[in-house]
Short mmCIF file of C-alpha atoms and ligand atoms in Angstrom, two decimals:
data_model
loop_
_atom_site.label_atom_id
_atom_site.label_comp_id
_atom_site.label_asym_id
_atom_site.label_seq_id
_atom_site.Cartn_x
_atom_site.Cartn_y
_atom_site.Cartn_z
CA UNK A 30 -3.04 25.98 6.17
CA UNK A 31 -0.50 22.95 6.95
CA UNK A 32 2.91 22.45 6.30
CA UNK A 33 3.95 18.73 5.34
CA UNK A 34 7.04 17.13 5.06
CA UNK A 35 7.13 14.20 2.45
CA UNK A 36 9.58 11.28 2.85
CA UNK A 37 10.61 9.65 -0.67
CA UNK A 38 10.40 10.56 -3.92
CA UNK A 39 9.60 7.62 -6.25
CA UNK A 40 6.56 6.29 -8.16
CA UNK A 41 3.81 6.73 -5.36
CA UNK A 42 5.47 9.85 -3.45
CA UNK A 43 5.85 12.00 -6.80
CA UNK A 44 1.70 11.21 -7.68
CA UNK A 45 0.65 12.01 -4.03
CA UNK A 46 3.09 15.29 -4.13
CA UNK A 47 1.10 16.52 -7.26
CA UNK A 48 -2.18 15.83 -5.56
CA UNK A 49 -1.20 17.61 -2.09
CA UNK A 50 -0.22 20.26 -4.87
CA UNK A 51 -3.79 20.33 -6.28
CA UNK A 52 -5.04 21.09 -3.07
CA UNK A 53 -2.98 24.10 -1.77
CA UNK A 54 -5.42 25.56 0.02
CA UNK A 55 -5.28 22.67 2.37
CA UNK A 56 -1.14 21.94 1.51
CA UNK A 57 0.27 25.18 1.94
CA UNK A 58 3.31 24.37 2.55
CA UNK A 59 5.27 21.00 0.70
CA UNK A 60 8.58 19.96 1.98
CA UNK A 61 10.34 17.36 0.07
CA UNK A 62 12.86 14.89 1.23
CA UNK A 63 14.30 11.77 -0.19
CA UNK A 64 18.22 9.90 -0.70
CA UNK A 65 18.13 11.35 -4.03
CA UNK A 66 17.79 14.81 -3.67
CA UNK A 67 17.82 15.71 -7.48
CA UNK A 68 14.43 13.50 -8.19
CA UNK A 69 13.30 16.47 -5.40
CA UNK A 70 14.34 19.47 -6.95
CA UNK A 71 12.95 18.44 -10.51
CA UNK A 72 9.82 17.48 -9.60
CA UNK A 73 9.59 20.86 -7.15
CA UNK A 74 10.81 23.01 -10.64
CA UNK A 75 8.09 20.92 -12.38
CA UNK A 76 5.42 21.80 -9.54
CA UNK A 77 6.64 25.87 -9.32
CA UNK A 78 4.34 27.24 -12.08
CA UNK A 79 1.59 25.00 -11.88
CA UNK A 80 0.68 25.18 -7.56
CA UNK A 81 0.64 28.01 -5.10
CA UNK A 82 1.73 25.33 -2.68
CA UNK A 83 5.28 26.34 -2.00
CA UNK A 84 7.50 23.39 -2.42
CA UNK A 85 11.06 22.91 -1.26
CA UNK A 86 13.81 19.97 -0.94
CA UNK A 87 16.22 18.15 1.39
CA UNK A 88 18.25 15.14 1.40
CA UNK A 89 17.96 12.38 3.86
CA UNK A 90 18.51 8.68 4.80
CA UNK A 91 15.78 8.06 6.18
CA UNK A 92 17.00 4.42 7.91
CA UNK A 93 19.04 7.19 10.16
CA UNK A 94 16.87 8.29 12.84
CA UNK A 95 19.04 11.16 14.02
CA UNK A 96 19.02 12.70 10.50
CA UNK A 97 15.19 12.29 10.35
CA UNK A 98 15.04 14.35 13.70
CA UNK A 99 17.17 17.01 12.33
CA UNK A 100 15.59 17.64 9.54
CA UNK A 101 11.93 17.45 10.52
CA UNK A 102 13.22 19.62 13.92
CA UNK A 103 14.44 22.38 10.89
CA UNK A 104 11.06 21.65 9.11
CA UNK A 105 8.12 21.26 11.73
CA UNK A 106 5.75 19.50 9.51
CA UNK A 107 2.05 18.96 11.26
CA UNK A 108 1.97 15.66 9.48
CA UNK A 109 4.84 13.27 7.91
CA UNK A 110 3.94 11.47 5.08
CA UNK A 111 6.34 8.74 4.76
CA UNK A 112 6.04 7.24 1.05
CA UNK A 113 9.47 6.15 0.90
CA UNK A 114 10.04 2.31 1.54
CA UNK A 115 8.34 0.06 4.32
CA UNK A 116 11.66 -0.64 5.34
CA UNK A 117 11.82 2.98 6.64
CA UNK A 118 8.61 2.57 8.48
CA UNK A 119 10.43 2.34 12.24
CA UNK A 120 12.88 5.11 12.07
CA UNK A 121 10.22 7.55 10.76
CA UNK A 122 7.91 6.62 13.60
CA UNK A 123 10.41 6.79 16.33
CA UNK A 124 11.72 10.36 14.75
CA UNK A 125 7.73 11.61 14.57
CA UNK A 126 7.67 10.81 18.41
CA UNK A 127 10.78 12.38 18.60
CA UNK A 128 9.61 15.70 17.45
CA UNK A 129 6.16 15.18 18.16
CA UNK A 130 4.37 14.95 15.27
CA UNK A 131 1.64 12.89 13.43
CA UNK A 132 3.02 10.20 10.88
CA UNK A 133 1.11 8.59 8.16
CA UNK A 134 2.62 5.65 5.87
CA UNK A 135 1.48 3.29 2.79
CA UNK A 136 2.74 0.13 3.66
CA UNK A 137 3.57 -1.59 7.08
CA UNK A 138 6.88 -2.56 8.24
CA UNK A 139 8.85 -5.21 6.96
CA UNK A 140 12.58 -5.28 7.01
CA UNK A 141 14.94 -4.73 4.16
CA UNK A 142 17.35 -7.85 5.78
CA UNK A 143 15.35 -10.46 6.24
CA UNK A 144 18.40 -12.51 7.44
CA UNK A 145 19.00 -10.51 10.58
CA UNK A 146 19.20 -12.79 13.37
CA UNK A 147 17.47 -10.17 15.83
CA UNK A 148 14.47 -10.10 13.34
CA UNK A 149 14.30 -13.30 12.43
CA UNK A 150 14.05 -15.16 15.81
CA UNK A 151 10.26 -12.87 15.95
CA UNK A 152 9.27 -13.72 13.00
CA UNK A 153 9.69 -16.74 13.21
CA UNK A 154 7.80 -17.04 16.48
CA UNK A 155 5.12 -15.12 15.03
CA UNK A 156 5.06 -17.41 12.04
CA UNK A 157 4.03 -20.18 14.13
CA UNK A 158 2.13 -18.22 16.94
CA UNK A 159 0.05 -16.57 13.78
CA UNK A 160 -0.27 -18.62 11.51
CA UNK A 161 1.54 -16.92 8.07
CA UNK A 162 5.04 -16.47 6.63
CA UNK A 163 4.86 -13.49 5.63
CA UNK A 164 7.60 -11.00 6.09
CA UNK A 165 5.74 -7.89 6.51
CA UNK A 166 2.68 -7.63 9.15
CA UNK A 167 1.24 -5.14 11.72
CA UNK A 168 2.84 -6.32 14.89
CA UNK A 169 6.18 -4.12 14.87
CA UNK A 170 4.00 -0.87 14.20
CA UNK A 171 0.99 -1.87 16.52
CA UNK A 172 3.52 -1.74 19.32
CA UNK A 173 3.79 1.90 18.90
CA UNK A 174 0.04 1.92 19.84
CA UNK A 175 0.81 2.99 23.82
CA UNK A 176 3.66 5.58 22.55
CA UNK A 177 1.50 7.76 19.90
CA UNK A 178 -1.61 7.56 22.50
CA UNK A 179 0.55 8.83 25.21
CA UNK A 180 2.18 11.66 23.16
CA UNK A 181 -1.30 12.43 21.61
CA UNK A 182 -0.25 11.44 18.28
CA UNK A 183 -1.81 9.69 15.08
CA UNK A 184 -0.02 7.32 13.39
CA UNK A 185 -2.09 6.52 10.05
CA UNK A 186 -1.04 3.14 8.52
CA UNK A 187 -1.68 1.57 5.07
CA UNK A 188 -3.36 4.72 3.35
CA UNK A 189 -2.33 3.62 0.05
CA UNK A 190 -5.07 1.68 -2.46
CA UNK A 191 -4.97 -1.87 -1.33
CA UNK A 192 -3.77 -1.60 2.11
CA UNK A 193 -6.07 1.84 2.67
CA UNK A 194 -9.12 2.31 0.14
CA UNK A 195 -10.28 -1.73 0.40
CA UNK A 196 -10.50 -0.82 4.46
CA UNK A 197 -12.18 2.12 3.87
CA UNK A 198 -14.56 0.09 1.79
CA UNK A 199 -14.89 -2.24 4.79
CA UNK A 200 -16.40 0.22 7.14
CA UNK A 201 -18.42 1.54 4.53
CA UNK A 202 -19.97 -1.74 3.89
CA UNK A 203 -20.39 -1.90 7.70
CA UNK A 204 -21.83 1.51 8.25
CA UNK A 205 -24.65 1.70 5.45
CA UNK A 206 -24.57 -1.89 3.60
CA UNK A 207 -24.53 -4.13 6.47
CA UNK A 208 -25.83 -5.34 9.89
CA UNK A 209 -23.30 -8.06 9.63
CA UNK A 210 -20.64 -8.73 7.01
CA UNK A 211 -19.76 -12.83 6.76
CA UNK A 212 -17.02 -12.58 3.82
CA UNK A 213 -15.27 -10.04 2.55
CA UNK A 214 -13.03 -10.85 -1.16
CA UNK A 215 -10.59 -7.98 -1.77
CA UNK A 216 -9.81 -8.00 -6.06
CA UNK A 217 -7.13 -6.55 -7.22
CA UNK A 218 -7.02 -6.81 -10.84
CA UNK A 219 -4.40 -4.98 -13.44
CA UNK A 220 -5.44 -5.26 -17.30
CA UNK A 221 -2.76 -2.42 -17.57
CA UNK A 222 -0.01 -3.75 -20.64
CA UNK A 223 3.16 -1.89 -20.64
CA UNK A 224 4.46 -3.90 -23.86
CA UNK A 225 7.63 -5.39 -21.49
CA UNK A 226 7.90 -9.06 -21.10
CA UNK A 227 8.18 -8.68 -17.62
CA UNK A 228 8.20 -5.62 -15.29
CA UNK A 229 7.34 -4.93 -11.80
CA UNK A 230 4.25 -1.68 -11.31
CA UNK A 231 5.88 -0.67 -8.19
CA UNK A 232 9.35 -1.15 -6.50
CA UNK A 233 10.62 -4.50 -7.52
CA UNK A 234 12.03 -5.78 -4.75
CA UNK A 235 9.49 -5.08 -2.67
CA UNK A 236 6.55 -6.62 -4.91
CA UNK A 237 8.41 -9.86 -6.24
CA UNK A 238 8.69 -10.15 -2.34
CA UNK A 239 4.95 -9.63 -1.70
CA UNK A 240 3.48 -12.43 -4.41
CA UNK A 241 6.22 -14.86 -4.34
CA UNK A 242 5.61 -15.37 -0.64
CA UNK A 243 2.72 -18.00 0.45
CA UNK A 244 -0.53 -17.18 0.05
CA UNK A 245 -3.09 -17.18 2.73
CA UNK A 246 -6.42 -16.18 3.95
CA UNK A 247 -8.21 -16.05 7.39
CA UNK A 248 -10.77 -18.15 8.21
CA UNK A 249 -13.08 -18.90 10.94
CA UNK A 250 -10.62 -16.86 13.52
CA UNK A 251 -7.28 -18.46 12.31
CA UNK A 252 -5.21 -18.00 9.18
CA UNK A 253 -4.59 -20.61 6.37
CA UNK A 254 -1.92 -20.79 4.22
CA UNK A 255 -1.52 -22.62 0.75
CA UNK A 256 2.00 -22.66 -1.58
CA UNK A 257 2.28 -19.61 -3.45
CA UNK A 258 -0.04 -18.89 -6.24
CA UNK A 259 -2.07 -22.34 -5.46
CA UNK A 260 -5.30 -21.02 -5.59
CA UNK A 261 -6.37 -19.44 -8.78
CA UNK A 262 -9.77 -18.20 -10.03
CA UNK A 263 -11.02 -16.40 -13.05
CA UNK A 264 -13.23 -13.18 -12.62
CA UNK A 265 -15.08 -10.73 -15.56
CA UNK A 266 -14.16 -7.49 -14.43
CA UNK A 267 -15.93 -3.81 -14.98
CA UNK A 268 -14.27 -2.21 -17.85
CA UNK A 269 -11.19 -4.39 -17.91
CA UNK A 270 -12.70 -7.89 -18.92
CA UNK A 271 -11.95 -11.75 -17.42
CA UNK A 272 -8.78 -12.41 -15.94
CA UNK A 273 -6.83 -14.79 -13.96
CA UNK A 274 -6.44 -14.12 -10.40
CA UNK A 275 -4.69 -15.65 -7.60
CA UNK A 276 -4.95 -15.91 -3.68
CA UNK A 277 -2.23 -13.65 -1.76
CA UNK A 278 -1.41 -12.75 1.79
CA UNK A 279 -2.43 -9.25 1.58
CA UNK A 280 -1.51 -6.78 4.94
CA UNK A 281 -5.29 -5.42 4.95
CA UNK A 282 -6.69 -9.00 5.78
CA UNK A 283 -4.91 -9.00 9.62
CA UNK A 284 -6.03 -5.48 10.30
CA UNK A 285 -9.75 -6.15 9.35
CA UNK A 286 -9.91 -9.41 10.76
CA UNK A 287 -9.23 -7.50 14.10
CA UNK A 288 -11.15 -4.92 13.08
CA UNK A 289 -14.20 -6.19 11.83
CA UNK A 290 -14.23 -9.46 14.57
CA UNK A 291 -17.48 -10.75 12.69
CA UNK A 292 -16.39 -11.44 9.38
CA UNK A 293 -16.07 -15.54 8.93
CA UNK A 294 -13.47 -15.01 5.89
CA UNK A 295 -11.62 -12.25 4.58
CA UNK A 296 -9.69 -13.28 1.05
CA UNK A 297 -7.02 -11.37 -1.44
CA UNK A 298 -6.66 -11.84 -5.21
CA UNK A 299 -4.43 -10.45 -7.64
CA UNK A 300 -4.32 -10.65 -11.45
CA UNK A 301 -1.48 -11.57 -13.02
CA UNK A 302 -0.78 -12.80 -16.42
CA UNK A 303 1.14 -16.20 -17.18
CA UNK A 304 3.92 -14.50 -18.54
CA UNK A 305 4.57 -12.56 -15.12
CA UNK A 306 4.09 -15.33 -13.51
CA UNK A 307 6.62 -17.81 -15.96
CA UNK A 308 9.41 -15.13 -15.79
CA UNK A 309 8.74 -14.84 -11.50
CA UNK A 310 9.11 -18.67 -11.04
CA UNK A 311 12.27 -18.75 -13.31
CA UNK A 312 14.09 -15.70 -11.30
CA UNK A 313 13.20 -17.59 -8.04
CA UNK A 314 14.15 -20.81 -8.94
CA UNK A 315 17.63 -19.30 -10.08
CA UNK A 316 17.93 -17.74 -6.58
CA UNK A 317 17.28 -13.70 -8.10
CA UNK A 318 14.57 -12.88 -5.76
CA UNK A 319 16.89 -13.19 -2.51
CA UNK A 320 17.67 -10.98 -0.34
CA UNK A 321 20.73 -12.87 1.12
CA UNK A 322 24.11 -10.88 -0.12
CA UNK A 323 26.47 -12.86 -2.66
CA UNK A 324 30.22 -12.51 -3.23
CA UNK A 325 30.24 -11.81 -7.24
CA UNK A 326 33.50 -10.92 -8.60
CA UNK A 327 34.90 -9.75 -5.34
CA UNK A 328 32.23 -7.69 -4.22
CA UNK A 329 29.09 -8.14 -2.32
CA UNK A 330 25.85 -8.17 -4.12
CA UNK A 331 22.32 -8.47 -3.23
CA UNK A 332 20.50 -10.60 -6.10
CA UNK A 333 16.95 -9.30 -5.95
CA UNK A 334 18.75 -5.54 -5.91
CA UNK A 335 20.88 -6.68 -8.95
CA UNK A 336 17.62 -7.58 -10.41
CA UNK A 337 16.46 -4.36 -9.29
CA UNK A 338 18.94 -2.75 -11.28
CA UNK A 339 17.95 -4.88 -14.54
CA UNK A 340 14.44 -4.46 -14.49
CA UNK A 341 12.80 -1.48 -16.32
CA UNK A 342 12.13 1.28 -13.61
CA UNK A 343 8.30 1.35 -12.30
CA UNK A 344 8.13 5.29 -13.17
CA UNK A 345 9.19 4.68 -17.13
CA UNK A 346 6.15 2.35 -17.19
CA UNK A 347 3.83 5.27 -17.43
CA UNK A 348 3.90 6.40 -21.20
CA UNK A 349 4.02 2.85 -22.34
CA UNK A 350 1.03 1.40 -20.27
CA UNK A 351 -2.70 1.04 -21.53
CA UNK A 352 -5.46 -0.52 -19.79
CA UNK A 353 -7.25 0.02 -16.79
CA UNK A 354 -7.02 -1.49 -13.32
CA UNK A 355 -10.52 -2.19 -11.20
CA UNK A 356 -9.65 -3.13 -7.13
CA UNK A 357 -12.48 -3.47 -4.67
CA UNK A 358 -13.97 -5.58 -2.38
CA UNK A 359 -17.14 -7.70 -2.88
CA UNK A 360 -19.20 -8.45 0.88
CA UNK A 361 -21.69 -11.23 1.53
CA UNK A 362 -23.59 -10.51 4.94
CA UNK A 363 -27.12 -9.52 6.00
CA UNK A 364 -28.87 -6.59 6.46
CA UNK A 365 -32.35 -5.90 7.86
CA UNK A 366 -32.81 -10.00 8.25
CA UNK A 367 -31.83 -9.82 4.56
CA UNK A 368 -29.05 -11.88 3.12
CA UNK A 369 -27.24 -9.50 1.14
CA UNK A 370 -24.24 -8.87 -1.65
CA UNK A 371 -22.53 -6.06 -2.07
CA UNK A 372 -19.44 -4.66 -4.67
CA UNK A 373 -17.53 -1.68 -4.26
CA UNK A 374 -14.21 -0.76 -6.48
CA UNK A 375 -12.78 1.55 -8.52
CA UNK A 376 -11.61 1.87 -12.08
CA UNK A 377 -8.57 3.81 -12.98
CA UNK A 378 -7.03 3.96 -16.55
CA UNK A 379 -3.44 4.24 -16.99
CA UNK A 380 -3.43 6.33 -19.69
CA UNK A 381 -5.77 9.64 -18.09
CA UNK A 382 -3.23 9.28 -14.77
CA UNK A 383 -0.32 9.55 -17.54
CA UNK A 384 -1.93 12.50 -18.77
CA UNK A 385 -2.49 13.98 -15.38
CA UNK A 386 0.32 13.19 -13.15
CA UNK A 387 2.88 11.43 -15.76
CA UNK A 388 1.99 8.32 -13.64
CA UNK A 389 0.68 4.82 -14.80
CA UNK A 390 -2.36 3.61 -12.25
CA UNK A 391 -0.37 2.11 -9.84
CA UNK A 392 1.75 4.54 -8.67
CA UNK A 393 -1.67 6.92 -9.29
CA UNK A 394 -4.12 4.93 -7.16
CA UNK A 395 -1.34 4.27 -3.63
CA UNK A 396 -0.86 8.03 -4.43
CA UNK A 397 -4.03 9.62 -4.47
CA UNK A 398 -5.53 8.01 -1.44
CA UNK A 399 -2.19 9.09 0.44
CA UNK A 400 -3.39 12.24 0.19
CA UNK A 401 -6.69 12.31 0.74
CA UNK A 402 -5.66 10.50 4.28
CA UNK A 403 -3.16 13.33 4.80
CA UNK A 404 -6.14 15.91 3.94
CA UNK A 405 -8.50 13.56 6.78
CA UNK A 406 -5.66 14.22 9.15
CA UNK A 407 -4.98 18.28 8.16
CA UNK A 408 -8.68 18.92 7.97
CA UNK A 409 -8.80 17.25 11.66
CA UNK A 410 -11.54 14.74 10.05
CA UNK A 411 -9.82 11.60 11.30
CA UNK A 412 -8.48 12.73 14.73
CA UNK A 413 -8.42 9.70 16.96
CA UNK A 414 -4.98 9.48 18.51
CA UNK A 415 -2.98 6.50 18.18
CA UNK A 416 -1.92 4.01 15.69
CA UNK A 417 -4.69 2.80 13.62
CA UNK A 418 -5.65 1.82 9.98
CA UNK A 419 -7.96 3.57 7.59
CA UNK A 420 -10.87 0.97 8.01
CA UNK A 421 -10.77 2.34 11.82
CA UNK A 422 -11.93 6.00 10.90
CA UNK A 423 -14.80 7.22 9.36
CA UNK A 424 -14.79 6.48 5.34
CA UNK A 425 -17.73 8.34 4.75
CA UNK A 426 -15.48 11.68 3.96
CA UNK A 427 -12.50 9.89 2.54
CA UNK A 428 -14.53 8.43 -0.41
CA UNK A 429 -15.73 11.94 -0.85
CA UNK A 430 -12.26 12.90 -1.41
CA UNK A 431 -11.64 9.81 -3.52
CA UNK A 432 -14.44 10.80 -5.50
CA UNK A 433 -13.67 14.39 -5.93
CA UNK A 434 -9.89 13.98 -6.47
CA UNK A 435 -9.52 11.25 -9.31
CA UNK A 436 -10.63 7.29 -7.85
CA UNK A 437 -14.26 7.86 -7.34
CA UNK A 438 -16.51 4.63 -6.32
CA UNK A 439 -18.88 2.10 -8.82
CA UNK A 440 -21.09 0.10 -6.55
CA UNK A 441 -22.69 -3.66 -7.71
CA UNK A 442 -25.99 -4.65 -5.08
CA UNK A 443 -26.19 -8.28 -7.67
CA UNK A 444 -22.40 -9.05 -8.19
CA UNK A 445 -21.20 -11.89 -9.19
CA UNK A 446 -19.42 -13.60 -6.23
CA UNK A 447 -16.09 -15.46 -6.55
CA UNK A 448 -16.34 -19.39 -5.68
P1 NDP B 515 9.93 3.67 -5.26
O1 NDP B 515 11.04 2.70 -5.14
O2 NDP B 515 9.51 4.19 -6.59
O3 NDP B 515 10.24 4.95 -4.34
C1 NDP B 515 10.79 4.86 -3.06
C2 NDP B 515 11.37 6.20 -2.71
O4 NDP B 515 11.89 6.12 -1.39
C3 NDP B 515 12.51 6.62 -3.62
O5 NDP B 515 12.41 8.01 -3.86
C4 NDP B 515 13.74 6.30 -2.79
O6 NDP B 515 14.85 7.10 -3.04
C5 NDP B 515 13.22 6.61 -1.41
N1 NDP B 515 14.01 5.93 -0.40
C6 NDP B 515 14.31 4.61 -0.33
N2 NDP B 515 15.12 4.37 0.73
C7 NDP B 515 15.34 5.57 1.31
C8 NDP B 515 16.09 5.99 2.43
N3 NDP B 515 16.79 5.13 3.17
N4 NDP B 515 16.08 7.31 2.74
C9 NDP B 515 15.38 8.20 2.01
N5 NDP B 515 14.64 7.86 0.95
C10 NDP B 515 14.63 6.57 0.60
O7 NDP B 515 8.69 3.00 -4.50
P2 NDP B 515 7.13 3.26 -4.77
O8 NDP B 515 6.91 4.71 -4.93
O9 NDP B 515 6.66 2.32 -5.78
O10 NDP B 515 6.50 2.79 -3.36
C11 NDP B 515 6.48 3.68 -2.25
C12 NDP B 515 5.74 2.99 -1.10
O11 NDP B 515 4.37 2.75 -1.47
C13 NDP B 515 6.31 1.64 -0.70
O12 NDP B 515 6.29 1.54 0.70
C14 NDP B 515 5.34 0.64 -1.30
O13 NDP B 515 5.32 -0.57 -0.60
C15 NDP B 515 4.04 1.40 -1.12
N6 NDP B 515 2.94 0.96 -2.00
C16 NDP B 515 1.70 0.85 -1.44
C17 NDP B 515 0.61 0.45 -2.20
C18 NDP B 515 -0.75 0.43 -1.60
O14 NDP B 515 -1.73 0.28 -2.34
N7 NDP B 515 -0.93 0.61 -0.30
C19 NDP B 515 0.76 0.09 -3.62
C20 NDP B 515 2.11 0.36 -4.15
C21 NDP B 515 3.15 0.74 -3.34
P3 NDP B 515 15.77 6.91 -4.38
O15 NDP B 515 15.07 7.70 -5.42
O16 NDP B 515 17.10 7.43 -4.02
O17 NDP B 515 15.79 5.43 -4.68
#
């Protein structure tokens, strides 16, 4: 019996509502809450006949901290699942401790004006005192460690696919694969086609953001960072076939690297294909990926959110896309004396989440595993206070869940490793 309030109501949040749905014995209670409130009430109407989890709506802007306090003091949630943007991450935190409740999110902060002076002047000091350029990383939400602990909170971070699932598949390598785990390659590959010439699987501005930053990977105890999309390599995957993939800076590397001290490298690659990759280079080089506000026509405009505004919406990807996706993580390490190898991943097809959740596989694989860690948190299976991320708990009974509810786990003891 729980009663959970859901911020957002977009690709990943309307996937991870019909999951929590699925499980109403554990998600009695559903409250909705996003700056559209109409997206709410038709999925809720959609949801009525189909769960006994009893569903309702609100609006909210969730970058307002005092209307996050109202509503979730009207609501009283046990758990906040904030699925809206990671631009919202903050406010939702400090509104949680607020009313005193636990918070779980998909993606850490990053802010949605990147030319703030306030901002900047950290990042950049963290860019050099770090090591990567990144504009999203754990720092602003692992200084809410001290606040949660004290207020005997949990603040889960990351529980999407990749941040979330590829930690959990860290400390399952750890726990039964592994004495010690030397390099860890995370592979996140999409042979999904939607038939577009280009199209973003998730909010736009915040993935043309993520992989036309620089790339980097850490090392020996220090991060190193190459140009954008400089290091490419070709991989055969399960069910999906070869494909190009390329080195990012992925959020999941700094938390393991802290995490799992031992590990001598910790990479990310993601597919993409070279027309993505032609029409991402073009819009940059134009200027349509920033975030700095233009005067067009007598009015302010943000390019990347004009671009926003152009490109086909992530959610009307889902009848159109075909293909599978396969994300994991491949270990070298030793166990026993034994030098070892080691694959775990998953493969999803975009078709079967259409059919279940009117959801392509992205949006289907952040969502599923964002409720399985809200059902670790409900079910009191994860229950160390504080602010961690998912490869800090147990993963033994989130893959369970994984399994059971739609992204269950192929494992590879020969695989073959990326050079
Ligand atoms: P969408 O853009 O589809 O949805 C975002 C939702 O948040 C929308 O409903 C939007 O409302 C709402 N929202 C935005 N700003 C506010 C605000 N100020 N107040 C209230 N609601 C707001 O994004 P996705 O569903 O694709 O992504 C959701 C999250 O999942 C993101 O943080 C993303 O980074 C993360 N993600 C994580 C992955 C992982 O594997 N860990 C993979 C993919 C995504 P409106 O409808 O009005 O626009």
């Amino acid at each position: 019996m729980s009663r959970v309030l859901v911020i957002g109501c977009g690709g990943v949040a309307s996937v991870a509502i019909q999951k929590c749905c699925q499980v109403s014995e554990v998600f009695t209670e559903l409250g909705i809450a996003s700056r559209t409130k109409s997206k709410c009430d038709a999925l809720a109407e959609k949801l009525k006949s189909v769960s006994k989890t009893v569903v309702t709506t609100a609006q909210v802007d969730a970058d307002d901290v005092n209307q996050l306090i109202a509503l979730i003091n009207s609501y009283k949630p046990d758990l906040v699942m904030n699925i809206a943007l990671p631009y919202q991450d903050l406010t939702i935190m400090d509104a949680c401790l607020a009313c005193h409740v636990n918070y779980m999110d998909t993606a850490n902060y990053e802010p949605e004006n990147t030319d703030d002076p306030e901002w900047r002047a950290i990042y950049e000091k963290r860019c050099k005192e770090a090591g990567f350029s990144a504009y999203f990383d754990y720092s602003w939400q692992w200084a809410y460690r001290k606040k949660f602990e004290d207020a005997g909170l949990i603040a889960l971070l990351g529980c999407g696919f990749d941040p979330g699932v590829t930690q959990a598949y860290c400390a399952y390598a750890k726990k039964h694969e592994f004495d010690r785990i030397d390099t860890i390659d995370i592979l996140d590959c999409n042979g999904g086609d939607h038939g577009y010439k280009f199209a973003t699987n998730f909010n736009p501005e915040v993935n043309l953001r993520e992989v036309s930053a620089p790339g980097s990977y850490w090392e020996n105890g220090h991060w190193v960072e190459i140009p954008a999309m400089s290091i490419k390599r070709e991989y055969d995957f399960d069910e999906v076939g070869g494909k190009d993939m390329y080195l990012l800076h992925h959020e999941e590397i700094e938390s393991i690297a802290l995490n799992i001290p031992e590990v001598q490298r910790i990479r990310f690659f993601m597919t993409f294909g070279q027309s993505y990759l032609d029409h991402m280079r073009c819009l940059e080089d134009v200027g349509m990926l920033s975030t700095t506000p233009i005067m067009f026509e007598g009015k302010e405009i943000v390019p990347i959110k004009f671009l926003k505004a152009l490109l086909p919406d992530p959610a009307s990807l889902g009848p159109r896309t075909k293909g599978k996706t396969n994300i994991g993580c491949i270990f070298t390490g030793a166990k026993g004396g034994e030098e070892k190898t080691y694959y775990i991943y998953n493969v999803c097809d975009h078709e079967e989440c259409y059919r279940e959740v009117g959801s392509q596989a992205i949006s289907y694989t952040t969502g599923v595993p964002a409720m399985c860690g809200a059902l670790m948190l409900l079910t009191g299976k994860w229950n160390t206070v504080g602010v961690h991320t998912v490869e800090e708990f147990d993963p033994d009974p989130f893959l369970d869940a994984l399994d059971k509810y739609g992204l269950p786990r192929r494992e590879s003891h020969a695989p073959v490793l990326v050079d």
